[in-house]
mmCIF file of C-alpha atoms in Angstrom:
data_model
loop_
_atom_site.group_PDB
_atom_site.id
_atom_site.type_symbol
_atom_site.label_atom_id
_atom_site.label_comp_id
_atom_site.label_asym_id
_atom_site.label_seq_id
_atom_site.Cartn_x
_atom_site.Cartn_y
_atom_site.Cartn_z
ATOM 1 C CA UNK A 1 -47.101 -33.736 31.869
ATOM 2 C CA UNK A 2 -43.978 -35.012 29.940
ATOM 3 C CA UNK A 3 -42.027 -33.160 27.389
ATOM 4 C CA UNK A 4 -41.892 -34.593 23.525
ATOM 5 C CA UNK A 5 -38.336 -36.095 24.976
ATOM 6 C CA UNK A 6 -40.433 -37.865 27.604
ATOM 7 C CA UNK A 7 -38.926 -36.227 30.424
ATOM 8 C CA UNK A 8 -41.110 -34.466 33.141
ATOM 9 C CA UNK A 9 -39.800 -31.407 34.408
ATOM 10 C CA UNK A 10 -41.053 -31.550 37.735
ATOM 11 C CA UNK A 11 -38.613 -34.897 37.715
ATOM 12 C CA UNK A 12 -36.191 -34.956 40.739
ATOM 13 C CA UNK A 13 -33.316 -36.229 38.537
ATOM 14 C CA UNK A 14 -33.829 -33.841 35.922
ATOM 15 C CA UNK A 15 -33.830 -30.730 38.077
ATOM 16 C CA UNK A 16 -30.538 -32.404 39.183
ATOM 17 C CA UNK A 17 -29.073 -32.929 35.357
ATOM 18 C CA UNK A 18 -29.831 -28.752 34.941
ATOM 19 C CA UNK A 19 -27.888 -27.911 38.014
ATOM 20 C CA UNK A 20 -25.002 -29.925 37.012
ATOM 21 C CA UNK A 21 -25.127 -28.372 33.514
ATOM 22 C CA UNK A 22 -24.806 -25.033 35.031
ATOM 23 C CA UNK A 23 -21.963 -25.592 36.920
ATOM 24 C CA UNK A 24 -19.977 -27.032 34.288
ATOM 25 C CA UNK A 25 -20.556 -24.100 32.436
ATOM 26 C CA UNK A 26 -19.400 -22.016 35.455
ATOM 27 C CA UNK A 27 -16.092 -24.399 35.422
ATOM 28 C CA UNK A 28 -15.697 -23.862 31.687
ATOM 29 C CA UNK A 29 -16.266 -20.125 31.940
ATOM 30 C CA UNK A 30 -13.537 -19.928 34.503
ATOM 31 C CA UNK A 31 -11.161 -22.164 32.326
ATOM 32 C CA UNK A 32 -11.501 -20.168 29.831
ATOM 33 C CA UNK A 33 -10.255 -16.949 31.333
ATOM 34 C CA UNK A 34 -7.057 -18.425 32.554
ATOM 35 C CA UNK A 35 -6.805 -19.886 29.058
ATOM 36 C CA UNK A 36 -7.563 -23.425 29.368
ATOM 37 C CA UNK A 37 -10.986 -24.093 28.057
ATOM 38 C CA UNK A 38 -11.835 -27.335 27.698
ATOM 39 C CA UNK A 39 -14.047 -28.625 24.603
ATOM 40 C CA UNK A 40 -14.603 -32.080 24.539
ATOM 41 C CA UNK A 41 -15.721 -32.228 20.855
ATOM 42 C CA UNK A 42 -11.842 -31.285 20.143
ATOM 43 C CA UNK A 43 -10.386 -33.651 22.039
ATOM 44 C CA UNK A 44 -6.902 -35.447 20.076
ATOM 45 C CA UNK A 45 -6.591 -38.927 19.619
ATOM 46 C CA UNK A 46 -3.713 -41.075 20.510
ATOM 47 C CA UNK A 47 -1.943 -39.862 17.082
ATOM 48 C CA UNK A 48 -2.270 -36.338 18.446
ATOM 49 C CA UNK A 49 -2.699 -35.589 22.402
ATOM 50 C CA UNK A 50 -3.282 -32.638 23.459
ATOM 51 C CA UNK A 51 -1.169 -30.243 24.684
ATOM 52 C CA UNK A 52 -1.225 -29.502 28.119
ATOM 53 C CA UNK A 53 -0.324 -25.349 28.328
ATOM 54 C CA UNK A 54 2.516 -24.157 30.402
ATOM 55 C CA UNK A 55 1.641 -20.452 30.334
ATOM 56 C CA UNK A 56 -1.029 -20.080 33.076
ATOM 57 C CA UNK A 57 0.290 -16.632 34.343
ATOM 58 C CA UNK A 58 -0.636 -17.735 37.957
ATOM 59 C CA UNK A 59 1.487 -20.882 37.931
ATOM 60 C CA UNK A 60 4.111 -18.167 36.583
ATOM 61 C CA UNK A 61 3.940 -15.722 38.975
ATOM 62 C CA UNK A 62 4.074 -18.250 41.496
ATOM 63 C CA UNK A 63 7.434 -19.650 39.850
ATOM 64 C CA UNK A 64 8.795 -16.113 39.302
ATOM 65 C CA UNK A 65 7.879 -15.302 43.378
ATOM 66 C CA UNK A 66 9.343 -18.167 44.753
ATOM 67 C CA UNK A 67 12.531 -17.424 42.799
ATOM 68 C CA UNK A 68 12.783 -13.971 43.471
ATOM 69 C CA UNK A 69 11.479 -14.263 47.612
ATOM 70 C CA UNK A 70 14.756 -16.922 47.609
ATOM 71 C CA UNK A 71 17.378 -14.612 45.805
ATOM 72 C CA UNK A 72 16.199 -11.519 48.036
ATOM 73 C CA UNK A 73 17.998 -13.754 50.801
ATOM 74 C CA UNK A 74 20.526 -14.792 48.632
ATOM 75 C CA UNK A 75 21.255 -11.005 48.487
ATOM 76 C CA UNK A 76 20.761 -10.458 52.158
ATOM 77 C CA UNK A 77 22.899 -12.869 52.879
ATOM 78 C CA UNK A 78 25.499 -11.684 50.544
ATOM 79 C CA UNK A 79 25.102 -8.304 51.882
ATOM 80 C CA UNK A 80 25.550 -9.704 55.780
ATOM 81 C CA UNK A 81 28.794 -11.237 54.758
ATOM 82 C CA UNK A 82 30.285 -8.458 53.628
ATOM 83 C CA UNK A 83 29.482 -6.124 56.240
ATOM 84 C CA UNK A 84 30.945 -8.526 58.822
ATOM 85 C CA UNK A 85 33.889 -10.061 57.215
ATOM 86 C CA UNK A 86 34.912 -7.331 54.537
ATOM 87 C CA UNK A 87 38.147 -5.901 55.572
ATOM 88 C CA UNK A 88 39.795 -3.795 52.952
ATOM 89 C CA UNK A 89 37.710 -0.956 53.623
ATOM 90 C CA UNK A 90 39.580 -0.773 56.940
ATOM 91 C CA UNK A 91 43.125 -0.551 54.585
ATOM 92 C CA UNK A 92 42.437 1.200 51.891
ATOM 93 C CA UNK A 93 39.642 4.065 51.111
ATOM 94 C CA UNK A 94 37.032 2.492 48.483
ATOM 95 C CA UNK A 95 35.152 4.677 46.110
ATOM 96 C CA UNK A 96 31.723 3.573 44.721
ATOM 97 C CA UNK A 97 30.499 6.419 43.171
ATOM 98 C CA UNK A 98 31.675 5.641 39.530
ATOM 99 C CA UNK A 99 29.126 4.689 37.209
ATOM 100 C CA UNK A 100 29.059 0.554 37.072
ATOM 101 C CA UNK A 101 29.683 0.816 33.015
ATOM 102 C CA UNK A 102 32.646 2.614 33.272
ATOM 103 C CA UNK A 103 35.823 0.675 31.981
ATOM 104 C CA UNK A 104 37.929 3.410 33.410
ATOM 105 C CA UNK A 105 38.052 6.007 35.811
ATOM 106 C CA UNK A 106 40.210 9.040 36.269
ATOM 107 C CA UNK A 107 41.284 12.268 38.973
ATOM 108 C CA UNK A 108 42.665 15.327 38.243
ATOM 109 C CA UNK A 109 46.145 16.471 39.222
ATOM 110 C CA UNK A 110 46.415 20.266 40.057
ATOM 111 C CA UNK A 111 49.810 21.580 40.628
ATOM 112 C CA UNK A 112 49.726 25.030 42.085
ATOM 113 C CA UNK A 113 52.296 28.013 41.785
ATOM 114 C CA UNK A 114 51.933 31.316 43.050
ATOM 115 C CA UNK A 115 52.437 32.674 46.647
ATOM 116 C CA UNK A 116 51.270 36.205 47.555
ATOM 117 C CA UNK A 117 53.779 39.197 48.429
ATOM 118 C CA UNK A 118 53.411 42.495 49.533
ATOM 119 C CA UNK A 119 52.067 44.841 46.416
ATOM 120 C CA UNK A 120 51.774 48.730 45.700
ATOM 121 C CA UNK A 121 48.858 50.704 45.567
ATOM 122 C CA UNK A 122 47.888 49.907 41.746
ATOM 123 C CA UNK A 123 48.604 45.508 42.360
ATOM 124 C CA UNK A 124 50.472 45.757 38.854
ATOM 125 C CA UNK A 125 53.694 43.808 40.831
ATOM 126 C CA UNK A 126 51.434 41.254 41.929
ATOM 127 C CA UNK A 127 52.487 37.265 41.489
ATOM 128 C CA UNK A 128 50.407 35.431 39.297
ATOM 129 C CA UNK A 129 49.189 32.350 40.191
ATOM 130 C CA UNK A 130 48.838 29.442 37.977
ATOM 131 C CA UNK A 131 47.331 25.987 37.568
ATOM 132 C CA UNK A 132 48.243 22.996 35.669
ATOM 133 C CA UNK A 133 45.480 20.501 35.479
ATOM 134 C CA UNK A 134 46.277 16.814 34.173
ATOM 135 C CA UNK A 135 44.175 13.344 33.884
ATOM 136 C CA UNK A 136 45.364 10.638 35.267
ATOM 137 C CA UNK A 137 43.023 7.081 34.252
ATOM 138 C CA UNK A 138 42.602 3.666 36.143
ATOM 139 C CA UNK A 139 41.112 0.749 34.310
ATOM 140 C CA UNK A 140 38.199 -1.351 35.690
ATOM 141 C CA UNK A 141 37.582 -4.639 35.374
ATOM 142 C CA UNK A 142 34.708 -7.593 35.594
ATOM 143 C CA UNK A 143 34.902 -9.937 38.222
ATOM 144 C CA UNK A 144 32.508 -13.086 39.109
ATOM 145 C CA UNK A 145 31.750 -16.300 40.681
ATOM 146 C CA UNK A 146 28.391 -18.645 40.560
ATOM 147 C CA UNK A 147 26.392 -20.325 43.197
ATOM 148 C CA UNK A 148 24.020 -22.464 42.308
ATOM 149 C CA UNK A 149 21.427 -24.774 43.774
ATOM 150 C CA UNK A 150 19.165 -27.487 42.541
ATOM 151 C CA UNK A 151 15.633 -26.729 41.965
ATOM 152 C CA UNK A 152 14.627 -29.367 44.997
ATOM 153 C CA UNK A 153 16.645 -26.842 47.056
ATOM 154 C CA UNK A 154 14.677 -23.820 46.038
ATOM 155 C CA UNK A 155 10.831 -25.740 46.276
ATOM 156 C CA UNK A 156 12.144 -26.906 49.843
ATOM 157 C CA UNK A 157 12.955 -23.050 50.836
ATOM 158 C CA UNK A 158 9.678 -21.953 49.501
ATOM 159 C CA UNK A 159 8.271 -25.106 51.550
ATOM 160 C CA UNK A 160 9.542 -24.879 54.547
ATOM 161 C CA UNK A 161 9.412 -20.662 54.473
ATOM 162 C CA UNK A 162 13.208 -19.823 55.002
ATOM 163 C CA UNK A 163 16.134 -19.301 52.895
ATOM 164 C CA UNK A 164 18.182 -21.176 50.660
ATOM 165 C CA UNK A 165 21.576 -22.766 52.742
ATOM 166 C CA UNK A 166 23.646 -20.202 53.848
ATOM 167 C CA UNK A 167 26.825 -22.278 53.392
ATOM 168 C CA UNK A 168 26.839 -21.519 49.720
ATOM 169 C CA UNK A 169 26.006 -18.003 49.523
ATOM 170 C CA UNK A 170 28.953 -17.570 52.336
ATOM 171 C CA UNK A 171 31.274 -19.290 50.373
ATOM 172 C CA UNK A 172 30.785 -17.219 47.066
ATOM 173 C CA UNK A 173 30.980 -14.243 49.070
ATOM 174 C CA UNK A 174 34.235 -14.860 50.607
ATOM 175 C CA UNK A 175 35.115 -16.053 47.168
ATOM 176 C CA UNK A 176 34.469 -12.841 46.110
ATOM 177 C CA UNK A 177 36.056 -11.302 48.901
ATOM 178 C CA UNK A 178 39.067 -12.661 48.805
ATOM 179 C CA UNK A 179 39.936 -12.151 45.090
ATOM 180 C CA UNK A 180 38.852 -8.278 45.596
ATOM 181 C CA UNK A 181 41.301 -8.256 48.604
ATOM 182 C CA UNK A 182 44.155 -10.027 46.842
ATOM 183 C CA UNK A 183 44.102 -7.312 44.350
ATOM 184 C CA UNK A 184 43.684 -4.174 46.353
ATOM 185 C CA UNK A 185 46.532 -5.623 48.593
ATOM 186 C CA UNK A 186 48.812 -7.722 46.247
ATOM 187 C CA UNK A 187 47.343 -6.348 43.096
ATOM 188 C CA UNK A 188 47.239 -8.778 39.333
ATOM 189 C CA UNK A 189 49.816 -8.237 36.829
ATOM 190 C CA UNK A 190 47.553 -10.280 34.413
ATOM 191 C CA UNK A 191 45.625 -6.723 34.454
ATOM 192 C CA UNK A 192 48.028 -4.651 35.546
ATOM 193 C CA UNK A 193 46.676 -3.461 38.690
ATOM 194 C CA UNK A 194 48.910 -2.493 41.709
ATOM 195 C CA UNK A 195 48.945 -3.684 45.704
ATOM 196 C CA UNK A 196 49.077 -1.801 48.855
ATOM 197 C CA UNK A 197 52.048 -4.003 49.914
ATOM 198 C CA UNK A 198 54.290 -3.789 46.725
ATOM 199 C CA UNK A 199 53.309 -0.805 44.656
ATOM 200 C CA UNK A 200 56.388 0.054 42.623
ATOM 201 C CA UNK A 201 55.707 4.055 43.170
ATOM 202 C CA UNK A 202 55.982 4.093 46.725
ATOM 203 C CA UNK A 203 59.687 4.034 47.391
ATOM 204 C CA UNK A 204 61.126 2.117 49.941
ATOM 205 C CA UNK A 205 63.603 2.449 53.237
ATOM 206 C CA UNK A 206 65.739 -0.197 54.947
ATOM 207 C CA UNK A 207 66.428 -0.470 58.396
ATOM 208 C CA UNK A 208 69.383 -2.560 59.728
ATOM 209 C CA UNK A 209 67.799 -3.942 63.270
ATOM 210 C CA UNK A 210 64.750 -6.051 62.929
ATOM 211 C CA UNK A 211 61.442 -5.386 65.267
ATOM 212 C CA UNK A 212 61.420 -9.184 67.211
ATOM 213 C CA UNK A 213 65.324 -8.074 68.199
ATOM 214 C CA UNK A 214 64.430 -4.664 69.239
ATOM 215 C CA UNK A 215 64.530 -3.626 72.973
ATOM 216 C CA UNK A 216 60.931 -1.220 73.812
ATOM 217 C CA UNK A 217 63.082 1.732 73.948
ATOM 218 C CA UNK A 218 64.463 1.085 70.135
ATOM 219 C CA UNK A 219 61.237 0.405 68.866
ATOM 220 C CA UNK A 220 59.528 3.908 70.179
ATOM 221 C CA UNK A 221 62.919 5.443 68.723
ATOM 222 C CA UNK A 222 62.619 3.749 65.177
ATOM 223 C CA UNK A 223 58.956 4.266 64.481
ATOM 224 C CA UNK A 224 59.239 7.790 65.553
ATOM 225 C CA UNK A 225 62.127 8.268 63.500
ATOM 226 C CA UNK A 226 60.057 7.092 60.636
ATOM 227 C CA UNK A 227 56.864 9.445 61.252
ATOM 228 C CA UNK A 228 58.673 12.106 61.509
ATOM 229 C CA UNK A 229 60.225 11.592 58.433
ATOM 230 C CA UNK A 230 57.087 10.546 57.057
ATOM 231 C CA UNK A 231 55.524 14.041 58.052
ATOM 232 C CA UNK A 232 58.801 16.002 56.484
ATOM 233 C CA UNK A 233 58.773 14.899 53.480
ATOM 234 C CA UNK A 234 54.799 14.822 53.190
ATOM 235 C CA UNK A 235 55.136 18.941 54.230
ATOM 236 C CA UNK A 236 54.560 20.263 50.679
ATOM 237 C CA UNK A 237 52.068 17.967 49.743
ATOM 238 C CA UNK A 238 49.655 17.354 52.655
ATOM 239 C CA UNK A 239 50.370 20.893 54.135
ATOM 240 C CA UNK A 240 46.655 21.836 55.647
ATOM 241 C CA UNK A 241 44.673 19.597 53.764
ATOM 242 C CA UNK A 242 45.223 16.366 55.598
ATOM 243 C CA UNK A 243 45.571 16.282 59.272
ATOM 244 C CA UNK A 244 44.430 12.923 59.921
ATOM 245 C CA UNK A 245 44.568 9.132 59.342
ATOM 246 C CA UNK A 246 48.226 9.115 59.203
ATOM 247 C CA UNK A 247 48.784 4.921 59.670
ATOM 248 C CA UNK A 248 51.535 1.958 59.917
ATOM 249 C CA UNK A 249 50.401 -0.903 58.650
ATOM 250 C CA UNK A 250 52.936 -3.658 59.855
ATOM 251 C CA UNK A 251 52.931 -7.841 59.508
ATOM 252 C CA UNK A 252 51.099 -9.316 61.948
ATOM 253 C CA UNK A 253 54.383 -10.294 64.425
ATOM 254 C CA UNK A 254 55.402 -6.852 64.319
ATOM 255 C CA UNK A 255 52.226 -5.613 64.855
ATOM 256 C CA UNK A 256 51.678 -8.100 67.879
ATOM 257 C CA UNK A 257 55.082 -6.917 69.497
ATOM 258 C CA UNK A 258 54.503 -3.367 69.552
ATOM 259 C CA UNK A 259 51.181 -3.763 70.977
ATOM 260 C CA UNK A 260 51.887 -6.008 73.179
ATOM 261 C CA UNK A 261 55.696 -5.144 74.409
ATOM 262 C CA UNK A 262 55.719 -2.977 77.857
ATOM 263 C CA UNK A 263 57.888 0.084 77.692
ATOM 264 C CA UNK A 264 58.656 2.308 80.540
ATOM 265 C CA UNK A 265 57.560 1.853 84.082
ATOM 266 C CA UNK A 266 54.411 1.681 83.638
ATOM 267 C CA UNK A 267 53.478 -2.135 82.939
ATOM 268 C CA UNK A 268 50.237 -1.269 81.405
ATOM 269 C CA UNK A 269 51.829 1.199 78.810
ATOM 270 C CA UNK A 270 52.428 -0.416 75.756
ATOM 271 C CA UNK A 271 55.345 0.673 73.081
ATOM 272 C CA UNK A 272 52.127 1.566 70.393
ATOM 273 C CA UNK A 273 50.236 2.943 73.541
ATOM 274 C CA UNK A 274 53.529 5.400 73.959
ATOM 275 C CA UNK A 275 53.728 6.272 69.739
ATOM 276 C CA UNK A 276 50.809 6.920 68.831
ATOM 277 C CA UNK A 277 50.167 9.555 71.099
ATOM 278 C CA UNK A 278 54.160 10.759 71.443
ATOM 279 C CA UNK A 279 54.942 11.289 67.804
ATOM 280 C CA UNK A 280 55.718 14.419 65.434
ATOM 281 C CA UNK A 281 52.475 13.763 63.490
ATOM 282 C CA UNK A 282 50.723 13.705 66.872
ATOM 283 C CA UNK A 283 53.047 17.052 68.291
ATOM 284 C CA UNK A 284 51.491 19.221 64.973
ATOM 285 C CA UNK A 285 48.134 17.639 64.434
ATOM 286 C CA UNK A 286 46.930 16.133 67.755
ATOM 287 C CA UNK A 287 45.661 13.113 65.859
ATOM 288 C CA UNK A 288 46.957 9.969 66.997
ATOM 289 C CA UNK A 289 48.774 8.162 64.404
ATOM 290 C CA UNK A 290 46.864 4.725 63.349
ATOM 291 C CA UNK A 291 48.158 0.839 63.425
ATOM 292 C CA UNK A 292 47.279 -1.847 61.037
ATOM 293 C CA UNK A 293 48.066 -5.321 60.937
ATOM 294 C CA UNK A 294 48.372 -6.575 57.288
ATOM 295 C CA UNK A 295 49.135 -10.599 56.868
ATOM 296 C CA UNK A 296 50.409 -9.892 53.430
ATOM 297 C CA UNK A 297 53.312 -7.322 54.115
ATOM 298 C CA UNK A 298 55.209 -10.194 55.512
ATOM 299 C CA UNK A 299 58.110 -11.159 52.926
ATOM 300 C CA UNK A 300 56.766 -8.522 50.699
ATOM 301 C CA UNK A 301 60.106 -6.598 51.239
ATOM 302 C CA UNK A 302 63.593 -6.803 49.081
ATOM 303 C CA UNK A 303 64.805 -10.442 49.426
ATOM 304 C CA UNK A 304 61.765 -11.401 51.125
ATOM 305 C CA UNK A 305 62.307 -9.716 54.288
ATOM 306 C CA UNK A 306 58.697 -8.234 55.731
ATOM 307 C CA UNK A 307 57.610 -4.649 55.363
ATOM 308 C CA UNK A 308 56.198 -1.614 56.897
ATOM 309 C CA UNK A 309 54.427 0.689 55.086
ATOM 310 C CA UNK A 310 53.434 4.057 56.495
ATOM 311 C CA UNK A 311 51.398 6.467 54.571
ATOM 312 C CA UNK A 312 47.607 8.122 54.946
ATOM 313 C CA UNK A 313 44.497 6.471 54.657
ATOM 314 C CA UNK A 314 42.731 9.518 52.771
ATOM 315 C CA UNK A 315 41.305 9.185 49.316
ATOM 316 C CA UNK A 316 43.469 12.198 48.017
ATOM 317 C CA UNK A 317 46.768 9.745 48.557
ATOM 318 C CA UNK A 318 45.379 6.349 47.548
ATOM 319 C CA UNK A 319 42.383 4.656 46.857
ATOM 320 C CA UNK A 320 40.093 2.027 44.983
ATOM 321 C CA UNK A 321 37.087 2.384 43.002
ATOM 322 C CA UNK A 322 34.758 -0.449 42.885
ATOM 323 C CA UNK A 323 31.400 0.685 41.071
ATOM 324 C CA UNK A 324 29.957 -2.469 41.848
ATOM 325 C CA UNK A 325 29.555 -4.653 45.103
ATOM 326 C CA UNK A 326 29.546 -8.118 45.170
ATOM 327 C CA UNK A 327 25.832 -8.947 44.093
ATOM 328 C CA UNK A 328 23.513 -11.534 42.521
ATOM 329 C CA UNK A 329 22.680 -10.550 38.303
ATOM 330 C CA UNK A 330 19.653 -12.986 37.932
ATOM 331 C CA UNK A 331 18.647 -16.594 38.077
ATOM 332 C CA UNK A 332 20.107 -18.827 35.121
ATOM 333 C CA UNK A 333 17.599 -21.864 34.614
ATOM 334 C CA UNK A 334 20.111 -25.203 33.334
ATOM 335 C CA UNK A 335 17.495 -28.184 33.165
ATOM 336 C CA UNK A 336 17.222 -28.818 37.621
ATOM 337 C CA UNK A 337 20.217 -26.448 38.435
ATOM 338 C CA UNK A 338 19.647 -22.859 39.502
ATOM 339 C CA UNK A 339 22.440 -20.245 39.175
ATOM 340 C CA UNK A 340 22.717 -17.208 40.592
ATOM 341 C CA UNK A 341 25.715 -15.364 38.828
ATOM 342 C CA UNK A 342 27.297 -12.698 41.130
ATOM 343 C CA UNK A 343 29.140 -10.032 39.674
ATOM 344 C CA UNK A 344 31.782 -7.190 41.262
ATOM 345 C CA UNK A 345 33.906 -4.445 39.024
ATOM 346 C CA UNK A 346 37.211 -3.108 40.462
ATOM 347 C CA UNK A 347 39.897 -1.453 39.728
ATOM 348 C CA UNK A 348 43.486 -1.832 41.457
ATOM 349 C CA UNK A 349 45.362 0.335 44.052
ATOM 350 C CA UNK A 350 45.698 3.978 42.647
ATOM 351 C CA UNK A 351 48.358 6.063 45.179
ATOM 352 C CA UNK A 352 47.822 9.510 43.652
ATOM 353 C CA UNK A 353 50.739 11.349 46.023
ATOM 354 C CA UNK A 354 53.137 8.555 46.286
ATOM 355 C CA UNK A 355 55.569 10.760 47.955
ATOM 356 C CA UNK A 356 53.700 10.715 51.078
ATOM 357 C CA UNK A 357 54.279 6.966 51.492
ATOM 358 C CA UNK A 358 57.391 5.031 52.254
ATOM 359 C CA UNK A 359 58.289 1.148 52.507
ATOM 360 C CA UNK A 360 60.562 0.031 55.592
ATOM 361 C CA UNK A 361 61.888 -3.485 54.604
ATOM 362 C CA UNK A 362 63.862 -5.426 56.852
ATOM 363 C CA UNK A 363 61.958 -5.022 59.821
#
């Protein structure tokens, strides 16, 4: 029998009108929990549209994943670079255990007097031994550099599942590389930091004869001559604390002729494979003395003549703090460009005993 609207309810089409009803309420209960409920009796006219909302929290997580999935290989990559092109670490002993918002950094100097003698019974002749204790601060400063991508680079990395180009992450790294290497080997006199190759503590030698017009037998004669003074003069200082990683760093045509140049009869025995292990260093330690090649030593010396350098590679002679590695800060959002600012703090070359180095120029 028909309701007062006329309508029978054993109607096919009305059956179907109460199902549909229900699952637009369904839709407009789920709407409404993400925050976009729609009521159609609110609807704006063409003087006043309605705003479509740009909050959803899952559209936003989605954003905020993508983003972060793509600068976790940014910072992978970053992180691969540097382990296999980073090379100052093999110079120089780096320090990273000062706290990144440090502006400087210092050691302690200890100078020790006292020796022990024989005593009588009651000790009152004894020596006394004293300690002088004095600070001795570094500065540290900022350093940066920003790749940045489009975000039609970033939605293609989330499409197609890998990361962002690696040409661009490589190329900030090694931009940040090579400005962190510049100073710890040249140092910046717009900050006042100090090089390996032309530290003005470290005093220098000259030599009259020049390594390319040195005979095998002169060479093994002039770098010995150097180690051993070297290890006199290094007596009172390094005593039994160091006893290793004694090391010539030399330009890289030096370095190539004494590694290369036969001495002796034996034509597979090298001048550096007859030093290192035939040296005074080696004679009291029995560590072989180390060899470095260093690009930058060449017409580093008085009048632009190259350099050697010999000193230790120990943190208690020289070293450089950087509290912070080259790494990404966050994602900078600029209309369709992405940036991913990286960030690195350093400080210069500290030598802490520069009387256990010593410049040769003129080689």
């Amino acid at each position: 029998m028909p309701n007062i609207f006329g309508q029978n309810l054993h109607d096919y089409n009305h059956l179907e009108a109460i199902k549909a009803a229900g699952f637009m309420d369904s839709h407009n209960s789920n709407l409404n929990a993400r925050g976009r409920n729609h009521d159609f009796a609110a609807l704006r006219d063409a003087h006043n549209p309605l705003a479509i909302p740009m909050n959803d929290a899952d559209a936003a997580a989605q954003a905020v994943g993508f983003l972060t999935n793509n600068l976790q290989a940014v910072q992978a990559e970053i992180e691969e670079t540097l382990y296999t092109d980073f090379r100052l670490d093999e110079l120089v002993p780096l320090i990273n255990n000062v706290p990144e918002g440090a502006t400087t950094y210092s050691y302690r100097v200890s100078d020790k007097v006292g020796k022990g003698s024989f005593i009588t019974s009651d000790g009152g002749d004894a020596n006394n031994a004293q300690v002088g204790m004095r600070n001795v601060a570094y500065s540290l400063e900022y350093g940066g550099i920003v790749p940045q991508w489009t975000l039609e680079d970033l939605r293609r990395a989330a499409f197609t599942g890998v990361s962002l180009d690696s040409e661009t992450v490589k190329a900030a790294s090694e931009g940040a590389m090579d400005h962190i290497e510049q100073v710890g080997l040249l140092g910046d006199e717009t900050v006042g930091f100090k090089g390996l190759v032309n530290h003005d503590e470290i005093l220098t030698d000259t030599t009259p004869a020049t390594m390319e017009a040195s005979t095998a037998q002169e060479l093994v004669e002039l770098l010995n001559k150097k180690i051993g003074s070297i290890v006199e003069q290094s007596a009172e200082v390094v005593g039994r604390i160091i006893r290793k990683e004694l090391t010539i760093y030399l330009p890289i045509a030096q370095y190539n002729r004494v590694t290369t140049l036969g001495y002796g009869d034996n034509a597979d025995k090298t001048v550096w494979g007859y030093v290192k292990k035939n040296n005074p260093w080696t004679a009291r330690t029995g560590q072989e003395v180390k060899l470095a090649s260093v690009a930058e030593l060449k017409g580093a010396g008085a009048g632009g003549s190259d350099r050697m350098l010999i000193g230790f590679k120990d943190k208690r002679i020289m070293e450089m703090a950087m509290p912070i590695s080259p790494r990404v800060i966050t994602t900078i959002n600029e209309g369709f460009v992405v940036k991913a600012p990286m960030e690195y703090k350093i400080s210069g070359l500290n030598v802490k005993r520069p009387t256990t180095m010593r410049y040769v120029d003129g080689i």
